[in-house]
Short mmCIF file of C-alpha atoms in Angstrom, two decimals:
data_model
loop_
_atom_site.label_atom_id
_atom_site.label_comp_id
_atom_site.label_asym_id
_atom_site.label_seq_id
_atom_site.Cartn_x
_atom_site.Cartn_y
_atom_site.Cartn_z
CA UNK A 1 25.12 18.46 -3.59
CA UNK A 2 23.77 21.62 -2.77
CA UNK A 3 20.66 23.55 -3.98
CA UNK A 4 22.76 25.83 -6.07
CA UNK A 5 25.12 22.94 -7.26
CA UNK A 6 21.90 21.27 -8.65
CA UNK A 7 20.65 24.56 -10.26
CA UNK A 8 23.88 25.04 -12.12
CA UNK A 9 23.43 21.69 -13.62
CA UNK A 10 20.17 22.08 -15.43
CA UNK A 11 19.81 22.06 -18.83
CA UNK A 12 16.47 23.25 -20.34
CA UNK A 13 14.31 22.16 -24.01
CA UNK A 14 11.11 23.30 -24.51
CA UNK A 15 7.76 21.76 -24.03
CA UNK A 16 4.71 23.34 -25.87
CA UNK A 17 6.34 26.90 -24.91
CA UNK A 18 7.36 25.90 -21.79
CA UNK A 19 10.80 25.46 -20.15
CA UNK A 20 11.20 22.90 -18.49
CA UNK A 21 14.81 22.00 -16.43
CA UNK A 22 16.59 18.75 -16.62
CA UNK A 23 19.49 16.45 -15.28
CA UNK A 24 21.30 13.91 -16.88
CA UNK A 25 24.16 11.71 -15.21
CA UNK A 26 27.96 11.38 -16.60
CA UNK A 27 30.44 8.98 -17.75
CA UNK A 28 28.36 5.79 -18.47
CA UNK A 29 26.75 4.22 -21.59
CA UNK A 30 24.41 1.75 -19.31
CA UNK A 31 20.96 1.27 -19.70
CA UNK A 32 18.69 4.62 -19.08
CA UNK A 33 16.99 5.33 -15.89
CA UNK A 34 13.86 7.43 -15.94
CA UNK A 35 13.45 8.90 -12.44
CA UNK A 36 10.02 10.28 -11.94
CA UNK A 37 9.12 13.12 -8.91
CA UNK A 38 6.33 13.34 -6.84
CA UNK A 39 4.54 16.09 -5.07
CA UNK A 40 4.76 18.74 -4.06
CA UNK A 41 8.54 18.25 -4.91
CA UNK A 42 10.79 18.11 -7.69
CA UNK A 43 13.62 16.04 -9.13
CA UNK A 44 15.92 17.57 -5.94
CA UNK A 45 14.71 14.61 -4.64
CA UNK A 46 17.06 12.15 -6.22
CA UNK A 47 20.41 13.70 -5.02
CA UNK A 48 20.39 11.16 -2.29
CA UNK A 49 19.93 8.20 -4.42
CA UNK A 50 21.75 9.85 -7.53
CA UNK A 51 25.44 9.10 -7.13
CA UNK A 52 24.95 4.99 -6.47
CA UNK A 53 21.77 4.82 -9.01
CA UNK A 54 24.32 6.83 -11.31
CA UNK A 55 27.10 3.94 -11.03
CA UNK A 56 24.97 1.45 -13.19
CA UNK A 57 22.68 4.12 -15.19
CA UNK A 58 22.38 6.46 -17.04
CA UNK A 59 20.04 8.92 -15.07
CA UNK A 60 17.55 11.26 -16.19
CA UNK A 61 15.19 13.44 -14.15
CA UNK A 62 12.83 16.50 -14.77
CA UNK A 63 11.32 18.92 -12.66
CA UNK A 64 7.68 18.49 -14.26
CA UNK A 65 5.82 20.99 -15.29
CA UNK A 66 4.54 23.30 -12.38
CA UNK A 67 6.90 21.55 -10.39
CA UNK A 68 10.65 22.93 -9.19
CA UNK A 69 12.57 25.08 -12.09
CA UNK A 70 9.96 24.58 -14.63
CA UNK A 71 7.66 26.64 -15.66
CA UNK A 72 4.70 26.91 -13.74
CA UNK A 73 1.82 28.21 -15.78
CA UNK A 74 -1.87 29.04 -14.41
CA UNK A 75 -3.14 26.01 -15.97
CA UNK A 76 -3.49 22.83 -18.02
CA UNK A 77 -2.16 19.78 -15.76
CA UNK A 78 -2.72 16.30 -16.02
CA UNK A 79 -0.93 13.30 -15.87
CA UNK A 80 -1.55 13.16 -19.37
CA UNK A 81 0.26 15.88 -20.02
CA UNK A 82 3.34 14.66 -17.63
CA UNK A 83 3.74 11.86 -18.97
CA UNK A 84 3.72 13.60 -22.60
CA UNK A 85 5.97 15.67 -21.43
CA UNK A 86 8.52 12.46 -20.04
CA UNK A 87 7.70 11.07 -23.44
CA UNK A 88 8.71 14.52 -25.23
CA UNK A 89 11.89 14.68 -22.95
CA UNK A 90 13.25 11.13 -24.07
CA UNK A 91 13.15 11.97 -27.81
CA UNK A 92 14.62 15.23 -26.89
CA UNK A 93 17.72 13.16 -25.61
CA UNK A 94 17.59 10.31 -28.29
CA UNK A 95 16.53 7.35 -25.94
CA UNK A 96 15.19 4.73 -27.61
CA UNK A 97 15.17 1.68 -24.27
CA UNK A 98 14.96 3.08 -20.89
CA UNK A 99 13.79 2.08 -17.11
CA UNK A 100 11.54 3.60 -14.66
CA UNK A 101 11.90 4.75 -10.99
CA UNK A 102 8.70 6.44 -9.93
CA UNK A 103 7.70 8.04 -6.49
CA UNK A 104 4.43 9.31 -5.58
CA UNK A 105 2.99 11.38 -7.96
CA UNK A 106 5.51 9.84 -10.35
CA UNK A 107 3.41 6.79 -9.96
CA UNK A 108 0.64 7.85 -11.35
CA UNK A 109 2.49 9.49 -14.80
CA UNK A 110 4.68 6.20 -14.50
CA UNK A 111 1.37 3.84 -14.67
CA UNK A 112 0.05 5.83 -17.79
CA UNK A 113 3.90 5.63 -19.43
CA UNK A 114 3.09 1.62 -18.77
CA UNK A 115 -0.81 1.36 -19.88
CA UNK A 116 0.88 3.21 -22.89
CA UNK A 117 3.15 0.85 -23.47
CA UNK A 118 1.23 -1.91 -23.48
CA UNK A 119 -1.42 -0.92 -25.55
CA UNK A 120 1.11 0.01 -27.91
CA UNK A 121 0.27 3.73 -28.00
CA UNK A 122 3.35 5.34 -26.64
CA UNK A 123 6.38 5.08 -24.13
CA UNK A 124 8.02 2.29 -26.70
CA UNK A 125 11.02 1.52 -25.08
CA UNK A 126 9.86 1.33 -21.86
CA UNK A 127 11.40 -2.03 -20.25
CA UNK A 128 11.10 -2.25 -15.94
CA UNK A 129 9.58 0.07 -13.85
CA UNK A 130 10.33 0.18 -9.91
CA UNK A 131 7.41 2.01 -7.70
CA UNK A 132 8.14 4.04 -4.75
CA UNK A 133 5.56 5.38 -2.25
CA UNK A 134 2.30 6.93 -4.21
CA UNK A 135 -1.59 6.08 -4.65
CA UNK A 136 -1.17 3.46 -7.12
CA UNK A 137 -4.50 2.08 -5.91
CA UNK A 138 -6.87 5.17 -5.27
CA UNK A 139 -8.83 3.44 -2.70
CA UNK A 140 -5.82 3.09 -0.54
CA UNK A 141 -4.67 6.41 -0.63
CA UNK A 142 -5.47 8.55 2.64
CA UNK A 143 -4.83 12.23 1.68
CA UNK A 144 -3.49 14.48 4.11
CA UNK A 145 -5.83 17.55 5.05
CA UNK A 146 -4.15 19.78 2.37
CA UNK A 147 -4.72 17.78 0.01
CA UNK A 148 -8.60 17.27 0.85
CA UNK A 149 -9.00 21.05 1.54
CA UNK A 150 -6.66 21.76 -1.98
CA UNK A 151 -9.47 19.20 -3.61
CA UNK A 152 -12.60 21.54 -2.64
CA UNK A 153 -13.90 24.08 -3.72
CA UNK A 154 -11.94 26.05 -1.70
CA UNK A 155 -8.47 25.06 -2.99
CA UNK A 156 -7.20 28.20 -3.60
CA UNK A 157 -6.91 28.87 -0.18
CA UNK A 158 -4.01 26.32 -0.08
CA UNK A 159 -2.05 28.15 -2.20
CA UNK A 160 -2.61 31.61 -0.02
CA UNK A 161 -1.85 30.19 2.66
CA UNK A 162 0.80 27.72 2.95
CA UNK A 163 4.20 29.21 3.74
CA UNK A 164 7.84 27.71 4.82
CA UNK A 165 6.49 27.28 8.80
CA UNK A 166 3.15 25.77 7.43
CA UNK A 167 4.77 23.46 4.62
CA UNK A 168 7.86 22.14 6.90
CA UNK A 169 5.20 21.18 9.83
CA UNK A 170 2.50 18.82 6.84
CA UNK A 171 5.64 17.66 4.93
CA UNK A 172 7.48 16.38 8.11
CA UNK A 173 3.93 14.16 8.84
CA UNK A 174 4.30 12.03 6.14
CA UNK A 175 7.96 11.16 7.19
CA UNK A 176 8.92 8.19 9.58
CA UNK A 177 9.41 9.59 13.30
CA UNK A 178 13.48 8.45 12.97
CA UNK A 179 13.76 10.14 9.64
CA UNK A 180 12.40 13.30 10.24
CA UNK A 181 13.40 16.05 7.84
CA UNK A 182 16.24 18.77 8.91
CA UNK A 183 15.29 22.22 9.36
CA UNK A 184 17.63 23.10 6.35
CA UNK A 185 16.34 20.27 4.45
CA UNK A 186 12.75 21.77 4.99
CA UNK A 187 14.68 24.70 3.12
CA UNK A 188 15.77 22.89 0.88
CA UNK A 189 12.26 21.70 -0.28
CA UNK A 190 11.18 24.98 -0.09
CA UNK A 191 13.51 26.83 -1.93
CA UNK A 192 12.00 25.01 -5.02
CA UNK A 193 7.89 24.34 -3.88
CA UNK A 194 8.14 28.28 -4.09
CA UNK A 195 10.14 29.41 -7.14
CA UNK A 196 8.04 31.00 -9.76
CA UNK A 197 5.15 31.22 -7.18
CA UNK A 198 4.96 27.43 -7.38
CA UNK A 199 3.31 27.35 -3.73
CA UNK A 200 0.38 29.38 -5.41
CA UNK A 201 -0.60 26.82 -7.61
CA UNK A 202 -0.38 23.64 -5.58
CA UNK A 203 -4.47 23.26 -5.53
CA UNK A 204 -4.21 22.99 -9.23
CA UNK A 205 -1.55 20.66 -9.65
CA UNK A 206 -3.86 18.30 -7.40
CA UNK A 207 -5.94 17.41 -10.39
CA UNK A 208 -4.03 14.21 -10.36
CA UNK A 209 -6.32 12.69 -7.21
CA UNK A 210 -9.46 13.08 -9.84
CA UNK A 211 -6.94 11.20 -12.67
CA UNK A 212 -6.52 8.12 -10.71
CA UNK A 213 -9.76 8.13 -9.91
CA UNK A 214 -10.77 8.63 -14.05
CA UNK A 215 -8.17 6.01 -14.99
CA UNK A 216 -7.63 3.41 -11.92
CA UNK A 217 -9.63 0.81 -14.52
CA UNK A 218 -6.92 0.96 -17.02
CA UNK A 219 -3.89 1.52 -15.18
CA UNK A 220 -4.36 -1.29 -12.70
CA UNK A 221 -4.74 -3.32 -15.82
CA UNK A 222 -1.33 -2.32 -16.82
CA UNK A 223 -0.08 -3.43 -13.16
CA UNK A 224 -1.56 -6.90 -13.67
CA UNK A 225 -0.43 -7.14 -17.10
CA UNK A 226 3.20 -6.39 -16.45
CA UNK A 227 3.71 -8.10 -13.02
CA UNK A 228 7.23 -9.75 -14.47
CA UNK A 229 8.31 -6.04 -15.02
CA UNK A 230 7.40 -4.01 -12.17
CA UNK A 231 7.95 -3.62 -8.13
CA UNK A 232 7.43 -1.99 -5.31
CA UNK A 233 9.94 -0.27 -2.75
CA UNK A 234 7.84 1.04 0.09
CA UNK A 235 8.04 2.97 3.43
CA UNK A 236 5.77 1.68 5.91
CA UNK A 237 5.14 4.49 7.84
CA UNK A 238 4.24 6.43 5.61
CA UNK A 239 0.48 7.69 6.03
CA UNK A 240 -0.68 8.34 2.85
CA UNK A 241 0.38 5.04 1.43
CA UNK A 242 2.31 3.32 3.67
CA UNK A 243 2.08 -0.63 4.70
CA UNK A 244 -1.44 -0.61 3.68
CA UNK A 245 -1.18 0.08 0.21
CA UNK A 246 2.14 -2.49 0.47
CA UNK A 247 -0.51 -4.77 1.69
CA UNK A 248 -2.96 -4.12 -1.43
CA UNK A 249 0.14 -4.30 -3.76
CA UNK A 250 0.75 -7.74 -2.69
CA UNK A 251 -2.81 -8.93 -3.17
CA UNK A 252 -3.27 -7.10 -6.68
CA UNK A 253 0.17 -8.30 -8.24
CA UNK A 254 1.05 -11.03 -6.49
CA UNK A 255 3.69 -12.08 -9.00
CA UNK A 256 5.22 -8.71 -9.20
CA UNK A 257 8.76 -8.03 -6.77
CA UNK A 258 8.14 -5.90 -3.39
CA UNK A 259 10.19 -4.64 -0.57
CA UNK A 260 9.17 -3.58 2.56
CA UNK A 261 10.67 -0.34 4.42
CA UNK A 262 9.49 -0.94 8.16
CA UNK A 263 11.49 1.96 9.92
CA UNK A 264 10.30 5.11 7.14
CA UNK A 265 7.45 6.84 5.76
CA UNK A 266 6.24 8.40 2.19
CA UNK A 267 9.84 9.89 1.04
CA UNK A 268 12.06 6.38 1.46
CA UNK A 269 14.67 7.82 -1.09
CA UNK A 270 15.67 10.86 1.19
CA UNK A 271 14.71 8.50 4.78
CA UNK A 272 16.65 5.63 3.50
CA UNK A 273 18.33 5.98 0.00
CA UNK A 274 21.05 3.37 0.79
CA UNK A 275 18.10 0.74 1.06
CA UNK A 276 16.31 2.40 -1.97
CA UNK A 277 19.19 2.52 -4.22
CA UNK A 278 20.33 -0.67 -3.40
CA UNK A 279 16.62 -2.43 -4.08
CA UNK A 280 16.38 -0.71 -7.04
CA UNK A 281 20.12 -1.59 -8.67
CA UNK A 282 19.47 -5.36 -7.74
CA UNK A 283 15.94 -5.52 -9.64
CA UNK A 284 17.39 -2.95 -12.70
CA UNK A 285 20.43 -4.42 -13.26
CA UNK A 286 20.55 -7.77 -15.88
CA UNK A 287 21.57 -11.00 -14.46
CA UNK A 288 24.87 -12.01 -16.13
#
């Protein structure tokens, strides 16, 4: 599917006065699967695995506030608000029970939803959750230069300086050496990032790094309490949250599922979609 086809399939709902783009799969009454994307991209990341996952699950994905086709206000970004958005989308669709597949920024949103579920304060219908590369453990997150600049007092410069060329260079660095994005793929990612001036608010979206530190204990406790319901598929060559983060997962949640992809980087669903979709289906499909 090209980006025009994806845009044409978008639906919209209102969240706190903002228009949020979302997508659902068709033709199945199977269990709902919520897909939560990463930073700085959007739900377009799920297109490589969409068709395969959709054979056994009813898929739901949105562009979170500040991303992709959704509205990009000048302020008001936090992981808690994005988790509220996911709950609002599920309520809008009348979804009572669901599993989740989460990546990067979406990992933190997923951890917040998991914590709410365990506390009884929200996400009541959440079942299983599969994590992809992301800052699950803040002490294992190796921030890229653009992230370090973005959270500094000079963070506004990230948006001012970011161009298609600079984005392509820095973004490609988190992919595996043999699974590099093509120029066409980089154009597609950039199309969504830059829409509605999204590249100008990059430093504001980076608030999630502080959120991870603030809520570290609560979010990690939720993982420990839910080991029988969670799993990690990890691209080992990711410089941000690769094998070092995978090893930490095995130490902290030894009874949780885990699967290492040795030859890919930070975007396993893009770099190795077949392997990611197969493992997610294996873990999420109930035994006969």
